[in-house]
mmCIF file of C-alpha atoms and ligand atoms in Angstrom:
data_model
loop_
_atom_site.group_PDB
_atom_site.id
_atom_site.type_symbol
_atom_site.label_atom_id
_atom_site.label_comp_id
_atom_site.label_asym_id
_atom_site.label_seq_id
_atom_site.Cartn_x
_atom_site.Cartn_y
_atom_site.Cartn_z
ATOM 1 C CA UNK A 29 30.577 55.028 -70.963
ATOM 2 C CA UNK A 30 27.791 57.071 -72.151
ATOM 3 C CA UNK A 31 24.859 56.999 -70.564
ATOM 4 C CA UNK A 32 21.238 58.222 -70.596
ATOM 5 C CA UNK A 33 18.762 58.517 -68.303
ATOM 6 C CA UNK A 34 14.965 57.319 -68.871
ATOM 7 C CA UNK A 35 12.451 59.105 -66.979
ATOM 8 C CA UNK A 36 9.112 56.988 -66.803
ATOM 9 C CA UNK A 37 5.168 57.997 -66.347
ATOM 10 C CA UNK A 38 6.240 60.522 -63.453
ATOM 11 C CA UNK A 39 2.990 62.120 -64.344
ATOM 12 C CA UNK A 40 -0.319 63.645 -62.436
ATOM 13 C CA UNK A 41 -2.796 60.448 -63.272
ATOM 14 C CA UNK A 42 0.196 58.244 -61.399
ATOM 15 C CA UNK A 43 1.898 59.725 -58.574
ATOM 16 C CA UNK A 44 -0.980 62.700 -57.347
ATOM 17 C CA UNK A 45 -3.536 62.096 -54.485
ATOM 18 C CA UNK A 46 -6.216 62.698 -57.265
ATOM 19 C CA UNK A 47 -4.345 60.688 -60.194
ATOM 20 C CA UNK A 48 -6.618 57.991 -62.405
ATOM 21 C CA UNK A 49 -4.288 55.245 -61.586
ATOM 22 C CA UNK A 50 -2.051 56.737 -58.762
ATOM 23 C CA UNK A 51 0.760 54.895 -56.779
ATOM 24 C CA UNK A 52 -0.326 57.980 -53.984
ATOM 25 C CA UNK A 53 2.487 58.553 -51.358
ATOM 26 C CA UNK A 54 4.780 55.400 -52.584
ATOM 27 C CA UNK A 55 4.785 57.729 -55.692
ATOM 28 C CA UNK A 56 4.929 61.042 -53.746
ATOM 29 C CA UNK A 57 7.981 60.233 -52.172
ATOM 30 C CA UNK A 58 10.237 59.313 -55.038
ATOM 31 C CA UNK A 59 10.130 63.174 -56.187
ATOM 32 C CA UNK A 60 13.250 64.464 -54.657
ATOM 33 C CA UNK A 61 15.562 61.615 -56.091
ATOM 34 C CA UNK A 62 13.686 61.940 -59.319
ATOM 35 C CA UNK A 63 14.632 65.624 -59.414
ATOM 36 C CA UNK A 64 17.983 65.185 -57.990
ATOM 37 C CA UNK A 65 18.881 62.869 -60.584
ATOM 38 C CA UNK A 66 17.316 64.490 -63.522
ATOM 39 C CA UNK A 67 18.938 67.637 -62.652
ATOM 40 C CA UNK A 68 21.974 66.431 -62.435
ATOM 41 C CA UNK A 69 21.862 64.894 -65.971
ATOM 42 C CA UNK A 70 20.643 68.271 -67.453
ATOM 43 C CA UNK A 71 23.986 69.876 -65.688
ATOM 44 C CA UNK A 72 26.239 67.165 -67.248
ATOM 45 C CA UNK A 73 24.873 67.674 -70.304
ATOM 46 C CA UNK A 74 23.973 64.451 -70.414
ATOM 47 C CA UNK A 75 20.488 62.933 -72.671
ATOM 48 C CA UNK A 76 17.099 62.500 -70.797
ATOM 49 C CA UNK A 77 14.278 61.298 -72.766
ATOM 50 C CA UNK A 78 10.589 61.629 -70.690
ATOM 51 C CA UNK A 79 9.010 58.054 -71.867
ATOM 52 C CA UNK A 80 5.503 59.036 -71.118
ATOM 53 C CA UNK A 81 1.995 56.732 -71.575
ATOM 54 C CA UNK A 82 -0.811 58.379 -73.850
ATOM 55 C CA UNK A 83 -3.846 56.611 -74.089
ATOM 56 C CA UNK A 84 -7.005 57.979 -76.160
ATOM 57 C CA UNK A 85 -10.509 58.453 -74.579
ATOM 58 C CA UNK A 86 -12.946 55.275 -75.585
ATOM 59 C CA UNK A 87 -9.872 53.547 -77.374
ATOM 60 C CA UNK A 88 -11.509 49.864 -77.283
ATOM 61 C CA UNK A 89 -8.783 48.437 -79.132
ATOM 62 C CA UNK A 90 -6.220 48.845 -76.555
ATOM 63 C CA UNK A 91 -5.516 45.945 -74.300
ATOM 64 C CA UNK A 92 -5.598 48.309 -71.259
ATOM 65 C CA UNK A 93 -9.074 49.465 -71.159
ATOM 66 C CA UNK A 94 -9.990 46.413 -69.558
ATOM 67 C CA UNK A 95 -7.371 46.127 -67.634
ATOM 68 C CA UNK A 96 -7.068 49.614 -65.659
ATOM 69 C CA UNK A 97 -9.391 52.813 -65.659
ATOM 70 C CA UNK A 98 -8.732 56.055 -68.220
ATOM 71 C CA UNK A 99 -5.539 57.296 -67.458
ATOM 72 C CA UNK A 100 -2.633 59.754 -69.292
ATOM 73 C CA UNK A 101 -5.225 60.485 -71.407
ATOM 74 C CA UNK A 102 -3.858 63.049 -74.360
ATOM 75 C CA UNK A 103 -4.019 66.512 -73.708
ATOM 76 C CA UNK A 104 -4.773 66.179 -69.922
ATOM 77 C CA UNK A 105 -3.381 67.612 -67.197
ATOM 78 C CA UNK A 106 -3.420 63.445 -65.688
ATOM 79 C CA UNK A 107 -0.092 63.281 -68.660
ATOM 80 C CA UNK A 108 1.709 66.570 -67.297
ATOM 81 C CA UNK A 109 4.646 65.656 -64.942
ATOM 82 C CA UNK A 110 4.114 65.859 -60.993
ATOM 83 C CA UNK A 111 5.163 68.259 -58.717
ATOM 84 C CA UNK A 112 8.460 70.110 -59.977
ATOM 85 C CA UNK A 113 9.797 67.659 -62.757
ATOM 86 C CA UNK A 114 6.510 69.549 -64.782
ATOM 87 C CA UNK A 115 8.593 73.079 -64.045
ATOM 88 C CA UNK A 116 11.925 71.465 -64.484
ATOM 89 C CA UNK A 117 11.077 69.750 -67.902
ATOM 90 C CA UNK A 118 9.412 73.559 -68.972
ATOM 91 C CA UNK A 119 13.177 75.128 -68.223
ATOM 92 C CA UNK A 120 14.862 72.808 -69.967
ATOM 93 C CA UNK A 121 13.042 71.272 -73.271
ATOM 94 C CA UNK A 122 14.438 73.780 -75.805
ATOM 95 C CA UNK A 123 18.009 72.305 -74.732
ATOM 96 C CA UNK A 124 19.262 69.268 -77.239
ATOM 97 C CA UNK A 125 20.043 66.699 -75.053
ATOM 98 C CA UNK A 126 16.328 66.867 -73.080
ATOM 99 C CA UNK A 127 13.788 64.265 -75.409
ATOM 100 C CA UNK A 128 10.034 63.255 -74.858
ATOM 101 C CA UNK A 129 9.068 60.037 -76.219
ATOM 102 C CA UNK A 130 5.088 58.732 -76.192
ATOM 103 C CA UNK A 131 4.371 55.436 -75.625
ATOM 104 C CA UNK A 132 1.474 53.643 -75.628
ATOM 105 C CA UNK A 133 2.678 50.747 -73.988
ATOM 106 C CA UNK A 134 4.431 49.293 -70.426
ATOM 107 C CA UNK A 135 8.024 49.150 -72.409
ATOM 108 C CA UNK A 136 9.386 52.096 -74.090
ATOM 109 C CA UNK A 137 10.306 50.296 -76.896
ATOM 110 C CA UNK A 138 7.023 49.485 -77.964
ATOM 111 C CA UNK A 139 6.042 51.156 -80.739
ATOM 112 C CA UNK A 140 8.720 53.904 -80.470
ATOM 113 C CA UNK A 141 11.708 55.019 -81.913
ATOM 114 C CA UNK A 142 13.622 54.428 -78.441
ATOM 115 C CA UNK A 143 16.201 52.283 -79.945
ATOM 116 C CA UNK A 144 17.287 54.305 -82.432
ATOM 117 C CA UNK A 145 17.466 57.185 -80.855
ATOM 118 C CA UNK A 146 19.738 55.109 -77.847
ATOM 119 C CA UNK A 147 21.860 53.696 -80.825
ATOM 120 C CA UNK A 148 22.709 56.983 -82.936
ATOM 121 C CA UNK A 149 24.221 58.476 -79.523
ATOM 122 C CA UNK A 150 26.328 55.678 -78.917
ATOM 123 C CA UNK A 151 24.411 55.030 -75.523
ATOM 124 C CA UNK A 152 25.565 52.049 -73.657
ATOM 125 C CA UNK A 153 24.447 52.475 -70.258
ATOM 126 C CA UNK A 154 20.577 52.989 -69.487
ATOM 127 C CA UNK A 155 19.373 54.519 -65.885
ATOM 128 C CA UNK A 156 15.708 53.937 -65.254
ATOM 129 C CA UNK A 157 13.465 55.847 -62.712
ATOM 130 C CA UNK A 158 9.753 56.380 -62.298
ATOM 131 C CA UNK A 159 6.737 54.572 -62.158
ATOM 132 C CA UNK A 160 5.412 51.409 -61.961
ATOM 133 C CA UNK A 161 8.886 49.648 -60.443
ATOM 134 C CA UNK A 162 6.912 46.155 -61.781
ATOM 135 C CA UNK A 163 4.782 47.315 -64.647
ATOM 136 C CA UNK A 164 6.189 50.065 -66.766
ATOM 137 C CA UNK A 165 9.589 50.064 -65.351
ATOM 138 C CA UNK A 166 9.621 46.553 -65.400
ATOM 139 C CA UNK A 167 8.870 45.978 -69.402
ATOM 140 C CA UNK A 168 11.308 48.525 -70.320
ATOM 141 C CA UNK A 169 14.213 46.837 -68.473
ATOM 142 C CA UNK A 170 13.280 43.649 -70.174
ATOM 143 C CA UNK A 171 13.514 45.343 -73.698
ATOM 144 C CA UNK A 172 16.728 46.875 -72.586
ATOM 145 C CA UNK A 173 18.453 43.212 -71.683
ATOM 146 C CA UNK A 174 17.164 41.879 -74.754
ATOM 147 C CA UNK A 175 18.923 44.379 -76.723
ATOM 148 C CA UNK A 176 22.017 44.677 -75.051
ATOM 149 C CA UNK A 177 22.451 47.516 -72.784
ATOM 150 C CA UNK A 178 23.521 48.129 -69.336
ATOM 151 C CA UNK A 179 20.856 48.837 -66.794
ATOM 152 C CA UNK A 180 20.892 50.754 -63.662
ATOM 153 C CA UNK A 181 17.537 50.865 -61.859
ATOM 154 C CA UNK A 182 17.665 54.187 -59.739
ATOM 155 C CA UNK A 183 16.587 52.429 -56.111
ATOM 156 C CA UNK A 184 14.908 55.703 -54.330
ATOM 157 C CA UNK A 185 13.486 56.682 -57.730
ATOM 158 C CA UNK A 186 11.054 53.916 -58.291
ATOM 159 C CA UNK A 187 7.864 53.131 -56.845
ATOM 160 C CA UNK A 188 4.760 51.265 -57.378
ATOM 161 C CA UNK A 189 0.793 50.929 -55.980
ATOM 162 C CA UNK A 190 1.985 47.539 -55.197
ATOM 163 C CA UNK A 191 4.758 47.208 -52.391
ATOM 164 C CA UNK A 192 5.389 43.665 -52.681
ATOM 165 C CA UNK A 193 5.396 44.008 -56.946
ATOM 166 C CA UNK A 194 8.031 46.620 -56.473
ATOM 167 C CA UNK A 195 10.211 44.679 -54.210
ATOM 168 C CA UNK A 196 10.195 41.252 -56.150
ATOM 169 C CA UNK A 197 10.988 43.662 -59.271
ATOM 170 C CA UNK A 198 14.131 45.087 -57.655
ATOM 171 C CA UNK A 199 15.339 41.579 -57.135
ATOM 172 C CA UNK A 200 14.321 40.507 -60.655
ATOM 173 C CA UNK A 201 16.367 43.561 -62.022
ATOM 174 C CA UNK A 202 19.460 42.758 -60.025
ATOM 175 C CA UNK A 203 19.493 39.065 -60.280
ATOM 176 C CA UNK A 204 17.743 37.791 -63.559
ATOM 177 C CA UNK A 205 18.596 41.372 -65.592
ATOM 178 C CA UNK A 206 21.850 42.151 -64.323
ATOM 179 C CA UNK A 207 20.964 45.707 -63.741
ATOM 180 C CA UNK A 208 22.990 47.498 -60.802
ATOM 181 C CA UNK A 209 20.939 48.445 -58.417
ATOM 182 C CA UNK A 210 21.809 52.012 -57.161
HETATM 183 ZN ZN1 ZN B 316 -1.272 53.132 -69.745
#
């Protein structure tokens, strides 16, 4: 089955000490599955696509501004990706099977070309890590049962600010999504 794997918001404003919107040490200590994974799709060959939130300074039309403080704002360090997934992504953007996607909202489908680019490589099989296990995450695995596809949430390589929003998401991905929980 071919498979991809999504890498979500593992960026500076959500995962460091000094992030906008950070999930702090919850966040911090994801990293090593995050890398461990990710390099191991890079070594199979296998697609990645970086689904990364960019947000515009004083955008008033955009529902989050009153919801959370500035955050992945364009051409910030806040949007690069923490600790060594930033080095990691570097090394290995030029090669055809590593993607990034912007998105402006909590799914990945919003507003992108996600879909199609999942549906031209035959992808059946999604694998989700990153941040936030019950916001961004969250959205994005609902997208992905609407339209079809399997779902594994990546357990060790999700987090969240909110402990008790990340657990009731894990059971909402297993037992209302389907997803395998791994
Ligand atoms: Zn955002």
């Amino acid at each position: 089955m071919k498979r991809v794997l999504l890498n979500i918001d593992y960026t500076n404003d959500f995962i460091a000490t000094n992030g906008a919107l950070t999930c702090g040490e919850a966040g911090q200590s994801i990293e090593a599955a995050i890398v461990s994974i990710t390099n191991k799709f890079i070594q199979n060959g296998e697609d990645i696509i970086f689904t990364i939130d960019v947000h515009d300074e004083g955008d008033t039309y955009h529902p989050e501004t009153k919801l959370f403080p500035p955050h992945n704002l364009r051409n910030t360090n806040g949007r690069m990706l923490y600790g060594q997934l930033q080095q990691i992504y570097e090394e290995s953007q030029d090669r055809a099977n590593i993607h990034w996607l912007d998105k402006t909202r909590y799914s990945a489908f919003a507003g992108t070309t996600l879909d199609m680019m999942l549906r031209a490589r035959g992808i059946e099989e999604v694998y989700l890590v990153g941040v936030c296990t019950d916001i961004c995450i969250l959205h994005t695995a609902v997208d992905l049962y609407n339209l079809g596809y399997r779902i594994v949430v990546v357990k060790d390589a999700v987090a969240s600010f909110n402990q008790a929003g990340h657990e009731w998401a894990l059971g909402h991905f297993q037992h209302t999504l389907g997803a395998t929980i791994s």
